[in-house]
GROMACS .gro file of C-alpha atoms in nm:
model
  153
    1UNK     CA    1  -0.123  -4.291  -7.211
    2UNK     CA    2  -0.307  -4.301  -7.494
    3UNK     CA    3  -0.462  -4.583  -7.667
    4UNK     CA    4  -0.253  -4.719  -7.974
    5UNK     CA    5  -0.561  -4.653  -8.211
    6UNK     CA    6  -0.519  -4.264  -8.074
    7UNK     CA    7  -0.203  -4.289  -8.141
    8UNK     CA    8  -0.227  -4.416  -8.457
    9UNK     CA    9  -0.485  -4.177  -8.617
   10UNK     CA   10  -0.276  -3.897  -8.506
   11UNK     CA   11  -0.013  -4.003  -8.698
   12UNK     CA   12  -0.186  -4.042  -8.965
   13UNK     CA   13  -0.302  -3.718  -8.966
   14UNK     CA   14   0.060  -3.533  -8.931
   15UNK     CA   15   0.174  -3.761  -9.231
   16UNK     CA   16  -0.131  -3.614  -9.420
   17UNK     CA   17  -0.086  -3.236  -9.291
   18UNK     CA   18   0.318  -3.257  -9.353
   19UNK     CA   19   0.293  -3.391  -9.692
   20UNK     CA   20  -0.011  -3.141  -9.806
   21UNK     CA   21   0.175  -2.840  -9.660
   22UNK     CA   22   0.544  -2.937  -9.787
   23UNK     CA   23   0.314  -2.993 -10.140
   24UNK     CA   24   0.108  -2.656 -10.122
   25UNK     CA   25   0.202  -2.400  -9.833
   26UNK     CA   26   0.627  -2.400  -9.816
   27UNK     CA   27   0.792  -2.225 -10.077
   28UNK     CA   28   1.148  -2.327 -10.013
   29UNK     CA   29   1.301  -2.451 -10.292
   30UNK     CA   30   1.488  -2.708 -10.125
   31UNK     CA   31   1.177  -2.853 -10.029
   32UNK     CA   32   1.050  -2.896 -10.403
   33UNK     CA   33   0.854  -3.181 -10.516
   34UNK     CA   34   1.136  -3.442 -10.468
   35UNK     CA   35   1.062  -3.495 -10.121
   36UNK     CA   36   0.825  -3.775 -10.013
   37UNK     CA   37   0.677  -3.868  -9.634
   38UNK     CA   38   0.645  -4.251  -9.597
   39UNK     CA   39   0.563  -4.270  -9.276
   40UNK     CA   40   0.490  -4.129  -8.913
   41UNK     CA   41   0.498  -4.255  -8.587
   42UNK     CA   42   0.398  -4.083  -8.268
   43UNK     CA   43   0.488  -4.212  -7.904
   44UNK     CA   44   0.253  -4.337  -7.683
   45UNK     CA   45   0.197  -4.014  -7.456
   46UNK     CA   46   0.163  -3.800  -7.799
   47UNK     CA   47   0.444  -3.548  -7.744
   48UNK     CA   48   0.685  -3.658  -7.989
   49UNK     CA   49   0.606  -3.755  -8.364
   50UNK     CA   50   0.914  -3.866  -8.581
   51UNK     CA   51   0.831  -3.815  -8.969
   52UNK     CA   52   1.004  -4.078  -9.175
   53UNK     CA   53   1.080  -3.873  -9.537
   54UNK     CA   54   1.254  -3.982  -9.882
   55UNK     CA   55   1.430  -3.752 -10.098
   56UNK     CA   56   1.456  -3.819 -10.426
   57UNK     CA   57   1.834  -3.727 -10.591
   58UNK     CA   58   2.189  -3.741 -10.469
   59UNK     CA   59   2.334  -3.651 -10.150
   60UNK     CA   60   2.349  -3.299 -10.195
   61UNK     CA   61   1.959  -3.299 -10.239
   62UNK     CA   62   1.927  -3.481  -9.937
   63UNK     CA   63   2.129  -3.245  -9.713
   64UNK     CA   64   1.922  -2.965  -9.881
   65UNK     CA   65   1.629  -3.133  -9.805
   66UNK     CA   66   1.710  -3.195  -9.442
   67UNK     CA   67   1.796  -2.844  -9.383
   68UNK     CA   68   1.491  -2.709  -9.556
   69UNK     CA   69   1.244  -2.965  -9.345
   70UNK     CA   70   1.453  -2.853  -9.007
   71UNK     CA   71   1.385  -2.476  -9.068
   72UNK     CA   72   1.022  -2.533  -9.173
   73UNK     CA   73   0.920  -2.737  -8.876
   74UNK     CA   74   0.791  -2.451  -8.664
   75UNK     CA   75   0.528  -2.385  -8.975
   76UNK     CA   76   0.450  -2.772  -9.014
   77UNK     CA   77   0.380  -2.840  -8.612
   78UNK     CA   78   0.157  -2.529  -8.590
   79UNK     CA   79  -0.001  -2.676  -8.918
   80UNK     CA   80  -0.035  -3.003  -8.751
   81UNK     CA   81  -0.181  -2.857  -8.399
   82UNK     CA   82  -0.409  -2.642  -8.610
   83UNK     CA   83  -0.515  -2.963  -8.784
   84UNK     CA   84  -0.538  -3.203  -8.477
   85UNK     CA   85  -0.740  -2.995  -8.233
   86UNK     CA   86  -0.507  -3.183  -7.934
   87UNK     CA   87  -0.418  -3.004  -7.613
   88UNK     CA   88  -0.043  -3.056  -7.654
   89UNK     CA   89   0.071  -3.032  -8.046
   90UNK     CA   90   0.341  -3.336  -8.069
   91UNK     CA   91   0.704  -3.204  -8.142
   92UNK     CA   92   0.815  -3.309  -8.493
   93UNK     CA   93   1.132  -3.476  -8.592
   94UNK     CA   94   1.255  -3.572  -8.906
   95UNK     CA   95   1.392  -3.881  -9.014
   96UNK     CA   96   1.566  -3.989  -9.368
   97UNK     CA   97   1.385  -4.355  -9.414
   98UNK     CA   98   1.652  -4.598  -9.497
   99UNK     CA   99   1.378  -4.807  -9.685
  100UNK     CA  100   1.499  -4.709 -10.046
  101UNK     CA  101   1.886  -4.790  -9.929
  102UNK     CA  102   1.762  -5.092  -9.778
  103UNK     CA  103   1.579  -5.204 -10.097
  104UNK     CA  104   1.865  -5.116 -10.317
  105UNK     CA  105   2.052  -5.329 -10.088
  106UNK     CA  106   1.840  -5.619 -10.102
  107UNK     CA  107   1.819  -5.594 -10.510
  108UNK     CA  108   2.197  -5.608 -10.544
  109UNK     CA  109   2.221  -5.924 -10.321
  110UNK     CA  110   1.915  -6.089 -10.552
  111UNK     CA  111   2.125  -5.977 -10.849
  112UNK     CA  112   2.447  -6.162 -10.726
  113UNK     CA  113   2.234  -6.442 -10.623
  114UNK     CA  114   2.109  -6.439 -11.004
  115UNK     CA  115   2.455  -6.450 -11.149
  116UNK     CA  116   2.601  -6.705 -10.909
  117UNK     CA  117   2.280  -6.936 -11.016
  118UNK     CA  118   2.328  -6.881 -11.398
  119UNK     CA  119   2.702  -6.962 -11.340
  120UNK     CA  120   2.596  -7.318 -11.168
  121UNK     CA  121   2.345  -7.372 -11.438
  122UNK     CA  122   2.591  -7.338 -11.720
  123UNK     CA  123   2.868  -7.531 -11.539
  124UNK     CA  124   2.616  -7.796 -11.530
  125UNK     CA  125   2.432  -7.804 -11.856
  126UNK     CA  126   2.656  -8.091 -12.007
  127UNK     CA  127   2.731  -8.260 -11.660
  128UNK     CA  128   2.599  -8.610 -11.597
  129UNK     CA  129   2.472  -8.787 -11.267
  130UNK     CA  130   2.741  -8.915 -11.052
  131UNK     CA  131   2.554  -9.221 -10.970
  132UNK     CA  132   2.207  -9.343 -11.152
  133UNK     CA  133   1.952  -9.101 -11.234
  134UNK     CA  134   1.730  -9.183 -10.991
  135UNK     CA  135   1.937  -9.274 -10.652
  136UNK     CA  136   1.639  -9.396 -10.431
  137UNK     CA  137   1.538  -9.727 -10.383
  138UNK     CA  138   1.170  -9.850 -10.509
  139UNK     CA  139   0.990 -10.102 -10.265
  140UNK     CA  140   0.949 -10.280 -10.548
  141UNK     CA  141   1.264 -10.352 -10.711
  142UNK     CA  142   1.418 -10.393 -10.353
  143UNK     CA  143   1.199 -10.752 -10.300
  144UNK     CA  144   1.319 -10.860 -10.630
  145UNK     CA  145   1.713 -10.809 -10.562
  146UNK     CA  146   1.630 -11.008 -10.229
  147UNK     CA  147   1.485 -11.335 -10.409
  148UNK     CA  148   1.781 -11.303 -10.661
  149UNK     CA  149   2.017 -11.321 -10.381
  150UNK     CA  150   1.825 -11.603 -10.230
  151UNK     CA  151   1.862 -11.796 -10.534
  152UNK     CA  152   2.200 -11.793 -10.587
  153UNK     CA  153   2.284 -11.954 -10.265
   0.00000   0.00000   0.00000
């Protein structure tokens, strides 16, 4: 087993090599400038690497980019092997990153919460307190009420 620092360095190198090769070396129109490599993870034994990517576009462009990455997998792996200089070049698996979808979901939930807060703020605009404005007892005020109660007896 390799140490975590070595796996991290290899993952960073794979991310850089794959991104650079996609930008300059691969002439596949499905992999235009709208594919971004977001993260890379390597297993502890340095045999398998997972490359996370995002695609700017609709579902058709995402499917086309996935097919383009699968077809370019061999070229990308050979470039990684040439740059890494390790005994065994890790196999590459491309996975669409769910981060943008998660961010959109969180953003929509926050928008819904803001709208709900605005409705509550509008409903409470002319409202008055159910009791006193300050419902908490003050230490000095409590002693004063006790003394007045004793004098009435």
